[in-house]
Tab-separated table of C-alpha atoms and ligand atoms in Angstrom:
chain	number	residue	atom	x	y	z
A	17	MET	CA	-4.102	-19.651	12.267
A	18	LEU	CA	-4.778	-18.529	15.781
A	19	ARG	CA	-8.135	-16.844	16.052
A	20	CYS	CA	-7.814	-13.832	18.251
A	21	ASP	CA	-10.698	-11.471	18.615
A	22	THR	CA	-9.671	-10.420	22.098
A	23	PHE	CA	-7.373	-7.591	23.047
A	24	PRO	CA	-3.740	-7.760	24.053
A	25	ALA	CA	-2.727	-6.229	27.361
A	26	VAL	CA	-1.606	-2.636	27.136
A	27	ASN	CA	2.145	-2.312	27.624
A	28	HIS	CA	5.000	-0.288	26.242
A	29	LYS	CA	5.313	-2.438	23.139
A	30	LYS	CA	3.657	-1.410	19.888
A	31	ARG	CA	0.559	-3.531	19.425
A	32	ILE	CA	0.224	-4.926	15.923
A	33	ALA	CA	-2.841	-6.720	14.543
A	34	VAL	CA	-1.708	-9.238	11.918
A	35	ILE	CA	-4.289	-10.285	9.308
A	36	PRO	CA	-2.657	-12.540	6.666
A	37	GLY	CA	-5.938	-12.951	4.751
A	38	ASP	CA	-6.095	-15.102	1.630
A	39	GLY	CA	-3.910	-16.676	-1.028
A	40	ILE	CA	-0.285	-15.570	-0.966
A	41	GLY	CA	-1.087	-13.247	1.941
A	42	LYS	CA	-0.877	-16.357	4.141
A	43	GLU	CA	2.610	-17.091	2.789
A	44	VAL	CA	4.215	-13.650	2.663
A	45	ILE	CA	2.981	-12.288	6.004
A	46	PRO	CA	4.793	-14.997	8.050
A	47	GLN	CA	7.997	-13.905	6.297
A	48	ALA	CA	7.287	-10.272	7.166
A	49	VAL	CA	6.755	-11.330	10.781
A	50	LYS	CA	10.110	-13.155	10.778
A	51	ALA	CA	11.775	-9.938	9.640
A	52	ILE	CA	10.048	-7.939	12.392
A	53	GLU	CA	11.210	-10.481	14.975
A	54	ALA	CA	14.720	-10.623	13.547
A	55	ALA	CA	14.917	-6.845	13.840
A	56	ASN	CA	14.060	-7.215	17.538
A	57	ALA	CA	11.300	-4.692	17.121
A	58	PRO	CA	9.487	-4.005	20.407
A	59	VAL	CA	6.092	-5.175	19.231
A	60	GLU	CA	3.334	-7.466	20.407
A	61	LEU	CA	1.596	-9.336	17.605
A	62	SER	CA	-2.014	-10.555	17.674
A	63	TYR	CA	-3.282	-12.710	14.837
A	64	PHE	CA	-6.694	-12.533	13.198
A	65	ASP	CA	-8.080	-15.086	10.769
A	66	TRP	CA	-10.316	-12.726	8.814
A	67	GLY	CA	-10.490	-13.913	5.234
A	68	ALA	CA	-12.160	-16.357	2.875
A	69	ASP	CA	-11.663	-19.526	4.965
A	70	ARG	CA	-13.335	-18.029	7.975
A	71	TYR	CA	-16.101	-16.466	5.889
A	72	LEU	CA	-16.820	-19.817	4.246
A	73	ALA	CA	-16.755	-21.541	7.642
A	74	ASP	CA	-18.991	-19.255	9.685
A	75	GLY	CA	-20.179	-16.440	7.416
A	76	VAL	CA	-18.213	-13.789	9.323
A	77	THR	CA	-16.199	-11.269	7.339
A	78	VAL	CA	-15.487	-8.827	10.149
A	79	PRO	CA	-16.728	-9.610	13.675
A	80	PRO	CA	-19.107	-7.099	15.260
A	81	ASP	CA	-17.097	-4.161	16.589
A	82	GLY	CA	-14.075	-5.404	14.553
A	83	PHE	CA	-12.984	-2.072	13.099
A	84	ALA	CA	-13.591	-0.197	16.351
A	85	MET	CA	-11.554	-2.868	18.154
A	86	LEU	CA	-8.644	-2.456	15.722
A	87	ALA	CA	-8.716	1.316	16.099
A	88	ARG	CA	-8.982	1.152	19.871
A	89	ASP	CA	-6.595	-1.650	20.778
A	90	PHE	CA	-3.822	-1.587	18.180
A	91	ASP	CA	-1.140	0.816	17.066
A	92	ALA	CA	-1.049	-0.600	13.524
A	93	ILE	CA	-2.360	-3.402	11.335
A	94	LEU	CA	-0.248	-5.622	9.086
A	95	ALA	CA	-2.458	-7.191	6.422
A	96	GLY	CA	-1.718	-9.654	3.621
A	97	ALA	CA	-4.195	-9.926	0.768
A	98	PHE	CA	-7.909	-10.575	0.393
A	99	GLY	CA	-9.545	-12.356	-2.518
A	100	ASP	CA	-10.697	-15.913	-3.144
A	101	HIS	CA	-12.543	-17.346	-6.112
A	102	ARG	CA	-14.690	-19.523	-3.831
A	103	VAL	CA	-16.415	-16.415	-2.486
A	104	PRO	CA	-18.940	-14.992	-4.945
A	105	SER	CA	-18.028	-11.403	-5.855
A	106	ASN	CA	-15.357	-11.472	-3.139
A	107	VAL	CA	-17.758	-9.909	-0.669
A	108	HIS	CA	-15.429	-10.751	2.219
A	109	ALA	CA	-12.504	-8.927	0.580
A	110	ARG	CA	-14.614	-5.857	0.057
A	111	GLU	CA	-15.880	-5.864	3.628
A	112	ILE	CA	-12.481	-6.470	5.203
A	113	LEU	CA	-10.101	-4.449	3.024
A	114	LEU	CA	-12.336	-1.614	1.874
A	115	GLY	CA	-13.949	-1.747	5.318
A	116	MET	CA	-10.615	-0.975	6.974
A	117	ARG	CA	-9.835	1.771	4.473
A	118	PHE	CA	-13.265	3.403	4.575
A	119	LYS	CA	-14.567	2.764	8.086
A	120	MET	CA	-11.240	3.527	9.752
A	121	ASP	CA	-10.936	6.529	7.402
A	122	LEU	CA	-7.422	5.592	6.253
A	123	TYR	CA	-7.452	8.257	3.610
A	124	ALA	CA	-3.820	8.274	2.463
A	125	ASN	CA	-2.574	5.249	0.576
A	126	VAL	CA	1.169	5.797	0.526
A	127	ARG	CA	3.029	3.700	-2.039
A	128	PRO	CA	6.800	4.225	-2.219
A	129	VAL	CA	8.425	3.388	-5.548
A	130	LYS	CA	12.120	2.659	-5.005
A	131	LEU	CA	14.288	0.664	-7.354
A	132	LEU	CA	16.679	-1.466	-5.301
A	133	ASP	CA	18.840	-2.754	-8.135
A	134	ALA	CA	19.116	-2.030	-11.871
A	135	ALA	CA	18.599	-5.730	-12.593
A	136	LEU	CA	15.015	-5.507	-11.304
A	137	CYS	CA	13.981	-2.707	-13.674
A	138	PRO	CA	12.737	-3.500	-17.176
A	139	LEU	CA	13.982	-0.111	-18.453
A	140	LYS	CA	17.430	0.137	-20.041
A	141	GLY	CA	20.131	2.155	-18.300
A	142	VAL	CA	18.054	2.909	-15.199
A	143	GLY	CA	19.464	2.382	-11.704
A	144	PRO	CA	18.383	2.914	-8.083
A	145	LYS	CA	19.231	6.621	-8.122
A	146	ASP	CA	16.796	7.103	-11.003
A	147	ILE	CA	13.657	5.639	-9.434
A	148	ASP	CA	12.787	6.944	-5.997
A	149	PHE	CA	9.365	8.498	-5.744
A	150	VAL	CA	6.117	8.003	-3.890
A	151	VAL	CA	2.505	7.858	-4.991
A	152	ILE	CA	-0.023	9.259	-2.517
A	153	ARG	CA	-3.381	7.787	-3.498
A	154	GLU	CA	-6.688	9.063	-2.145
A	155	ASN	CA	-8.106	6.002	-0.427
A	156	THR	CA	-11.665	6.662	0.714
A	157	GLU	CA	-13.541	8.226	-2.208
A	158	GLY	CA	-13.659	8.036	-6.017
A	159	VAL	CA	-15.365	5.138	-7.735
A	160	TYR	CA	-14.750	2.730	-4.867
A	161	GLY	CA	-17.770	3.846	-2.840
A	162	ASP	CA	-20.067	1.518	-4.772
A	163	LEU	CA	-22.513	4.282	-5.626
A	164	GLY	CA	-24.469	3.867	-8.826
A	165	GLY	CA	-26.556	1.121	-10.228
A	166	VAL	CA	-27.776	-0.944	-13.116
A	167	PHE	CA	-31.016	-0.197	-14.896
A	168	LYS	CA	-32.825	-2.555	-17.301
A	169	GLN	CA	-30.255	-5.267	-16.582
A	170	GLY	CA	-30.014	-7.989	-19.189
A	171	THR	CA	-31.855	-6.010	-21.855
A	172	PRO	CA	-30.376	-4.269	-24.890
A	173	ASP	CA	-31.170	-0.980	-23.130
A	174	GLU	CA	-29.140	-1.783	-20.023
A	175	ILE	CA	-27.540	1.219	-18.314
A	176	ALA	CA	-24.786	1.015	-15.668
A	177	THR	CA	-23.514	3.968	-13.665
A	178	GLN	CA	-20.584	4.134	-11.243
A	179	GLU	CA	-20.350	7.406	-9.402
A	180	ASP	CA	-16.985	9.086	-8.872
A	181	ILE	CA	-17.223	10.777	-5.485
A	182	ASN	CA	-14.881	13.699	-4.803
A	183	THR	CA	-15.478	15.856	-1.739
A	184	ARG	CA	-13.724	19.125	-0.986
A	185	LYS	CA	-12.680	17.701	2.389
A	186	GLY	CA	-11.359	14.478	0.859
A	187	VAL	CA	-9.475	16.146	-1.966
A	188	GLU	CA	-8.013	18.845	0.237
A	189	ARG	CA	-6.748	16.503	2.931
A	190	ILE	CA	-5.001	14.146	0.511
A	191	ILE	CA	-3.337	17.035	-1.322
A	192	ARG	CA	-2.237	18.541	1.974
A	193	TYR	CA	-0.920	15.119	3.054
A	194	ALA	CA	1.192	15.029	-0.132
A	195	PHE	CA	2.714	18.451	0.525
A	196	ASP	CA	3.388	17.577	4.154
A	197	TYR	CA	4.966	14.283	3.067
A	198	CYS	CA	7.138	16.149	0.592
A	199	GLU	CA	8.270	18.504	3.323
A	200	ARG	CA	9.105	15.656	5.737
A	201	HIS	CA	10.896	13.225	3.452
A	202	ALA	CA	14.319	13.389	1.943
A	203	LYS	CA	15.273	11.170	-0.978
A	204	LEU	CA	17.439	8.056	-0.572
A	205	ASP	CA	20.562	10.105	-1.192
A	206	GLY	CA	19.548	12.617	1.479
A	207	SER	CA	18.575	15.372	-0.940
A	208	PRO	CA	15.270	17.064	-0.179
A	209	ARG	CA	12.108	16.343	-2.125
A	210	ARG	CA	10.922	19.487	-3.856
A	211	TRP	CA	8.069	18.558	-6.151
A	212	VAL	CA	4.478	17.537	-5.732
A	213	LEU	CA	2.776	16.487	-8.931
A	214	MET	CA	-0.998	16.172	-9.053
A	215	CYS	CA	-2.344	13.801	-11.660
A	216	ASP	CA	-5.924	13.763	-12.922
A	217	LYS	CA	-7.977	13.573	-16.086
A	218	SER	CA	-9.558	17.003	-15.763
A	219	ASN	CA	-9.765	17.441	-19.523
A	220	ALA	CA	-12.371	14.680	-19.636
A	221	MET	CA	-13.680	14.479	-16.065
A	222	THR	CA	-14.344	18.195	-15.899
A	223	HIS	CA	-16.374	18.518	-12.682
A	224	ALA	CA	-14.225	16.379	-10.433
A	225	GLY	CA	-11.134	17.676	-12.246
A	226	SER	CA	-12.084	21.262	-11.511
A	227	LEU	CA	-12.344	20.497	-7.791
A	228	TRP	CA	-8.930	18.796	-7.805
A	229	GLN	CA	-7.348	21.615	-9.835
A	230	ARG	CA	-8.703	24.436	-7.694
A	231	THR	CA	-7.900	22.674	-4.439
A	232	PHE	CA	-4.393	21.781	-5.574
A	233	LYS	CA	-3.613	25.383	-6.488
A	234	GLU	CA	-4.990	26.692	-3.198
A	235	VAL	CA	-3.103	24.200	-1.027
A	236	ALA	CA	0.096	24.660	-3.052
A	237	ARG	CA	0.083	28.356	-2.118
A	238	GLU	CA	0.523	27.333	1.533
A	239	TYR	CA	3.808	25.589	0.619
A	240	PRO	CA	5.803	28.208	-1.328
A	241	GLN	CA	9.034	26.241	-0.787
A	242	ILE	CA	7.634	23.228	-2.700
A	243	ASN	CA	7.096	23.267	-6.445
A	244	SER	CA	3.783	22.061	-7.781
A	245	GLU	CA	3.097	20.526	-11.130
A	246	HIS	CA	0.243	18.842	-12.953
A	247	MET	CA	-0.017	16.030	-15.493
A	248	TYR	CA	-2.927	14.232	-17.053
A	249	VAL	CA	-2.902	10.589	-16.034
A	250	ASP	CA	-2.359	9.329	-19.578
A	251	ALA	CA	0.692	11.568	-20.027
A	252	LEU	CA	1.961	10.501	-16.603
A	253	CYS	CA	1.874	6.824	-17.601
A	254	MET	CA	4.019	7.555	-20.623
A	255	GLN	CA	6.425	9.748	-18.636
A	256	MET	CA	6.818	7.116	-15.899
A	257	VAL	CA	8.211	4.774	-18.533
A	258	ARG	CA	10.169	7.366	-20.554
A	259	ASP	CA	11.779	9.205	-17.659
A	260	PRO	CA	10.913	8.066	-14.119
A	261	ARG	CA	13.731	10.248	-12.729
A	262	GLN	CA	11.546	13.343	-12.838
A	263	PHE	CA	9.088	12.250	-10.116
A	264	GLU	CA	9.246	12.814	-6.373
A	265	VAL	CA	5.745	12.961	-4.876
A	266	ILE	CA	2.667	12.183	-6.970
A	267	VAL	CA	-0.819	12.747	-5.556
A	268	THR	CA	-3.915	11.438	-7.275
A	269	ASN	CA	-7.363	9.974	-6.842
A	270	ASN	CA	-8.280	6.471	-5.784
A	271	MET	CA	-8.565	4.797	-9.182
A	272	PHE	CA	-5.670	6.511	-10.928
A	273	GLY	CA	-3.542	5.748	-7.880
A	274	ASP	CA	-4.480	2.084	-8.107
A	275	ILE	CA	-3.555	1.925	-11.782
A	276	ILE	CA	-0.344	3.943	-11.820
A	277	THR	CA	1.058	2.064	-8.832
A	278	ASP	CA	0.855	-1.220	-10.746
A	279	LEU	CA	2.866	0.473	-13.486
A	280	ALA	CA	5.216	1.847	-10.842
A	281	ALA	CA	5.546	-1.629	-9.311
A	282	GLY	CA	6.640	-2.818	-12.744
A	283	LEU	CA	9.475	-0.297	-12.666
A	284	GLN	CA	10.636	-1.695	-9.315
A	285	GLY	CA	10.611	-5.355	-10.311
A	286	GLY	CA	6.936	-6.250	-10.181
A	287	LEU	CA	4.061	-6.523	-7.749
A	288	GLY	CA	6.053	-8.847	-5.523
A	289	VAL	CA	8.325	-6.069	-4.279
A	290	ALA	CA	5.913	-3.140	-3.815
A	291	ALA	CA	4.944	-1.920	-0.322
A	292	SER	CA	2.149	0.313	0.882
A	293	GLY	CA	0.561	1.939	3.897
A	294	ASN	CA	-3.044	3.036	4.427
A	295	ILE	CA	-2.641	5.953	6.757
A	296	HIS	CA	-4.643	8.432	8.759
A	297	PRO	CA	-2.190	10.516	10.770
A	298	GLY	CA	-2.750	9.971	14.470
A	299	LYS	CA	-5.036	6.954	13.989
A	300	THR	CA	-4.405	3.218	13.783
A	301	SER	CA	-3.151	2.708	10.232
A	302	MET	CA	-2.963	-0.406	8.072
A	303	PHE	CA	-0.011	-1.655	6.062
A	304	GLU	CA	-0.289	-4.154	3.186
A	305	PRO	CA	1.771	-5.153	0.184
A	306	VAL	CA	0.486	-3.704	-3.108
A	307	HIS	CA	-0.179	-7.134	-4.583
A	308	GLY	CA	-3.376	-9.111	-4.137
A	309	SER	CA	-3.983	-12.751	-3.261
A	310	ALA	CA	-2.509	-14.062	-6.566
A	311	PRO	CA	-4.499	-17.327	-6.520
A	312	GLN	CA	-2.529	-18.805	-9.449
A	313	ILE	CA	0.643	-19.022	-7.396
A	314	ALA	CA	-0.864	-19.349	-3.902
A	315	GLY	CA	0.181	-22.315	-1.776
A	316	LYS	CA	3.186	-23.126	-3.959
A	317	ASN	CA	5.956	-21.312	-2.081
A	318	LEU	CA	6.436	-19.120	-5.165
A	319	ALA	CA	5.302	-15.704	-3.943
A	320	ASN	CA	7.885	-12.994	-3.485
A	321	PRO	CA	7.830	-11.924	0.186
A	322	PHE	CA	9.837	-8.698	-0.338
A	323	GLY	CA	6.747	-6.495	-0.794
A	324	ALA	CA	5.316	-7.759	2.493
A	325	ILE	CA	8.679	-7.482	4.269
A	326	LEU	CA	9.205	-3.913	3.028
A	327	THR	CA	5.631	-3.166	4.079
A	328	ALA	CA	6.465	-4.376	7.600
A	329	ALA	CA	9.519	-2.098	7.578
A	330	MET	CA	7.355	0.820	6.499
A	331	MET	CA	4.934	0.074	9.334
A	332	LEU	CA	7.762	0.069	11.884
A	333	GLY	CA	9.003	3.400	10.513
A	334	HIS	CA	5.495	4.800	10.846
A	335	LEU	CA	5.454	3.667	14.480
A	336	GLY	CA	8.699	5.522	15.163
A	337	LEU	CA	10.897	2.406	15.038
A	338	SER	CA	13.143	3.768	12.335
A	339	SER	CA	16.306	1.832	13.199
A	340	GLU	CA	14.356	-1.453	12.921
A	341	GLU	CA	12.865	-0.194	9.643
A	342	LYS	CA	16.330	0.527	8.276
A	343	ARG	CA	17.702	-2.861	9.381
A	344	ILE	CA	14.988	-4.666	7.474
A	345	GLU	CA	15.416	-2.464	4.403
A	346	ALA	CA	19.169	-3.069	4.457
A	347	ALA	CA	18.636	-6.844	4.603
A	348	VAL	CA	16.230	-6.738	1.653
A	349	LEU	CA	18.716	-4.637	-0.293
A	350	ALA	CA	21.450	-7.179	0.487
A	351	ALA	CA	19.185	-10.008	-0.703
A	352	VAL	CA	18.565	-8.205	-3.978
A	353	GLN	CA	22.241	-7.401	-4.486
A	354	GLN	CA	23.261	-11.002	-3.708
A	355	LYS	CA	20.492	-12.397	-5.930
A	356	LYS	CA	18.720	-14.183	-3.081
A	357	LEU	CA	15.497	-13.860	-5.012
A	358	THR	CA	12.259	-15.608	-5.845
A	359	GLN	CA	11.454	-16.682	-9.395
A	360	ASP	CA	9.337	-13.647	-10.332
A	361	VAL	CA	12.463	-11.468	-10.122
A	362	GLY	CA	14.860	-13.921	-11.691
A	363	GLY	CA	15.927	-15.987	-8.671
A	364	SER	CA	15.399	-19.566	-7.604
A	365	LEU	CA	14.405	-19.273	-3.919
A	366	GLY	CA	10.983	-20.089	-2.545
A	367	THR	CA	8.923	-17.669	-0.451
A	368	LYS	CA	10.082	-19.269	2.787
A	369	GLU	CA	13.746	-19.487	1.804
A	370	ALA	CA	13.837	-15.828	0.702
A	371	GLY	CA	12.220	-14.781	3.995
A	372	GLU	CA	14.620	-16.919	5.994
A	373	TRP	CA	17.599	-15.429	4.170
A	374	ILE	CA	16.475	-11.946	5.179
A	375	ALA	CA	15.890	-12.958	8.808
A	376	ASN	CA	19.247	-14.730	8.956
A	377	ARG	CA	20.920	-11.690	7.502
A	378	MET	CA	19.628	-9.748	10.478
A	379	GLY	CA	21.209	-12.222	12.830
A	380	HIS	CA	18.495	-14.741	13.574
A	381	ASP	CA	18.297	-18.309	12.393
A	382	PHE	CA	14.784	-19.267	11.333
A	383	THR	CA	15.680	-22.317	9.268
A	384	GLU	CA	13.968	-24.633	11.766
A	385	ILE	CA	10.653	-22.733	11.753
H	430	LIG	P1	-6.546	-10.325	-6.340
H	430	LIG	O1	-7.792	-10.839	-6.976
H	430	LIG	O2	-6.461	-10.675	-4.893
H	430	LIG	O3	-6.271	-8.883	-6.632
H	430	LIG	P2	-4.805	-11.031	-8.526
H	430	LIG	O4	-4.075	-12.296	-8.871
H	430	LIG	O5	-5.857	-10.559	-9.450
H	430	LIG	O6	-5.345	-11.165	-7.030
H	430	LIG	P3	-2.404	-9.801	-7.771
H	430	LIG	O7	-2.357	-10.672	-6.603
H	430	LIG	O8	-2.140	-8.376	-7.518
H	430	LIG	O9	-3.788	-9.836	-8.452
H	430	LIG	O10	-1.346	-10.398	-8.784
H	430	LIG	C1	-1.381	-10.380	-10.186
H	430	LIG	C2	-0.237	-11.279	-10.641
H	430	LIG	O11	1.009	-10.705	-10.276
H	430	LIG	C3	-0.258	-12.644	-9.984
H	430	LIG	O12	-1.033	-13.565	-10.668
H	430	LIG	C4	1.205	-13.031	-9.977
H	430	LIG	O13	1.572	-13.556	-11.225
H	430	LIG	C5	1.912	-11.694	-9.797
H	430	LIG	N1	2.228	-11.439	-8.387
H	430	LIG	C6	1.545	-10.687	-7.509
H	430	LIG	N2	2.124	-10.680	-6.317
H	430	LIG	C7	3.207	-11.478	-6.414
H	430	LIG	C8	4.213	-11.886	-5.496
H	430	LIG	N3	4.244	-11.477	-4.203
H	430	LIG	N4	5.169	-12.715	-5.946
H	430	LIG	C9	5.198	-13.142	-7.215
H	430	LIG	N5	4.276	-12.784	-8.127
H	430	LIG	C10	3.277	-11.960	-7.737
């Protein structure tokens, strides 16, 4: 991995920081890069070796000024996964991944849930037209702020607290992002999105729930053309399995968003195919597949690269390169339809072979790479 902590020259190309990270991140991101190159996207890629290997080698998680450098010198970041059992408590993953989300204030975690082929969905009688929604997850607050503590540790009287932080500013901006997203995006078939559903657990988490409920109602009034709805998170989980057709845009807090998007990934074919973006409109945003480092399958050419490749497409779309985004999405769809798949979704290809198939489909031959 090329270590690059310097800045690329400014030119007309979109400047992308690529951080493959750990585990399968190091396998799937090269396939995403092949797809970007095969799409002839006008980008300039700079690689960074932030991750467990570097941390274990020199103790650096993020170089001084790292986040400011990313925000200043890049249009977007393409990241793989962070997590390695050799690093106690995965401190590097926390500092790199949560560091980007929190310190760069990437408050909207946008996770599209699109079924590409009925064969990928574990539900009976459900096809692509039935699963096409997006989860907008608050990405900078909630229980992820590491506030709280342990008292009387190791004694029978031990107490642990984990604070759930919800600010009016944070809740309002993510809800407004969801309504704006709903307004901007049509569904796959071109029909408009008309619903924003807010999911919480306000019957149990009454204080935070009250803030979410009041804010949701107030913001919804600014969008009279969009319907608003509410579900408790437990009911939502059941409904996502019973009838996923009903959802269009779901907005929720950090932890519920984390949990329901694993369930949603299951509806799409598993973690290997799910894409996501960590976005702050107008600022350098970061794109990463939903899955983590998956150490059990890392280094074996088993990981499904589709989530990372679709994440790269999403990043290009975010940067205004929508024809390149669509070319990549079309190639992934063709791979799914022609069963050019990795083992996790019922195929026999390796990570590299699946990535090469997609790149070749877009007109480039990467078989020698
Ligand atoms: P981390 O600690 O980094 O979150 P993890 O293994 O706990 O890693 P994930 O990486 O999200 O969590 O994966 C959970 C499981 O899902 C993996 O062990 C693997 O079986 C499967 N999985 C995840 N991503 C992929 C992928 N791209 N291709 C195939 N299987 C995957």
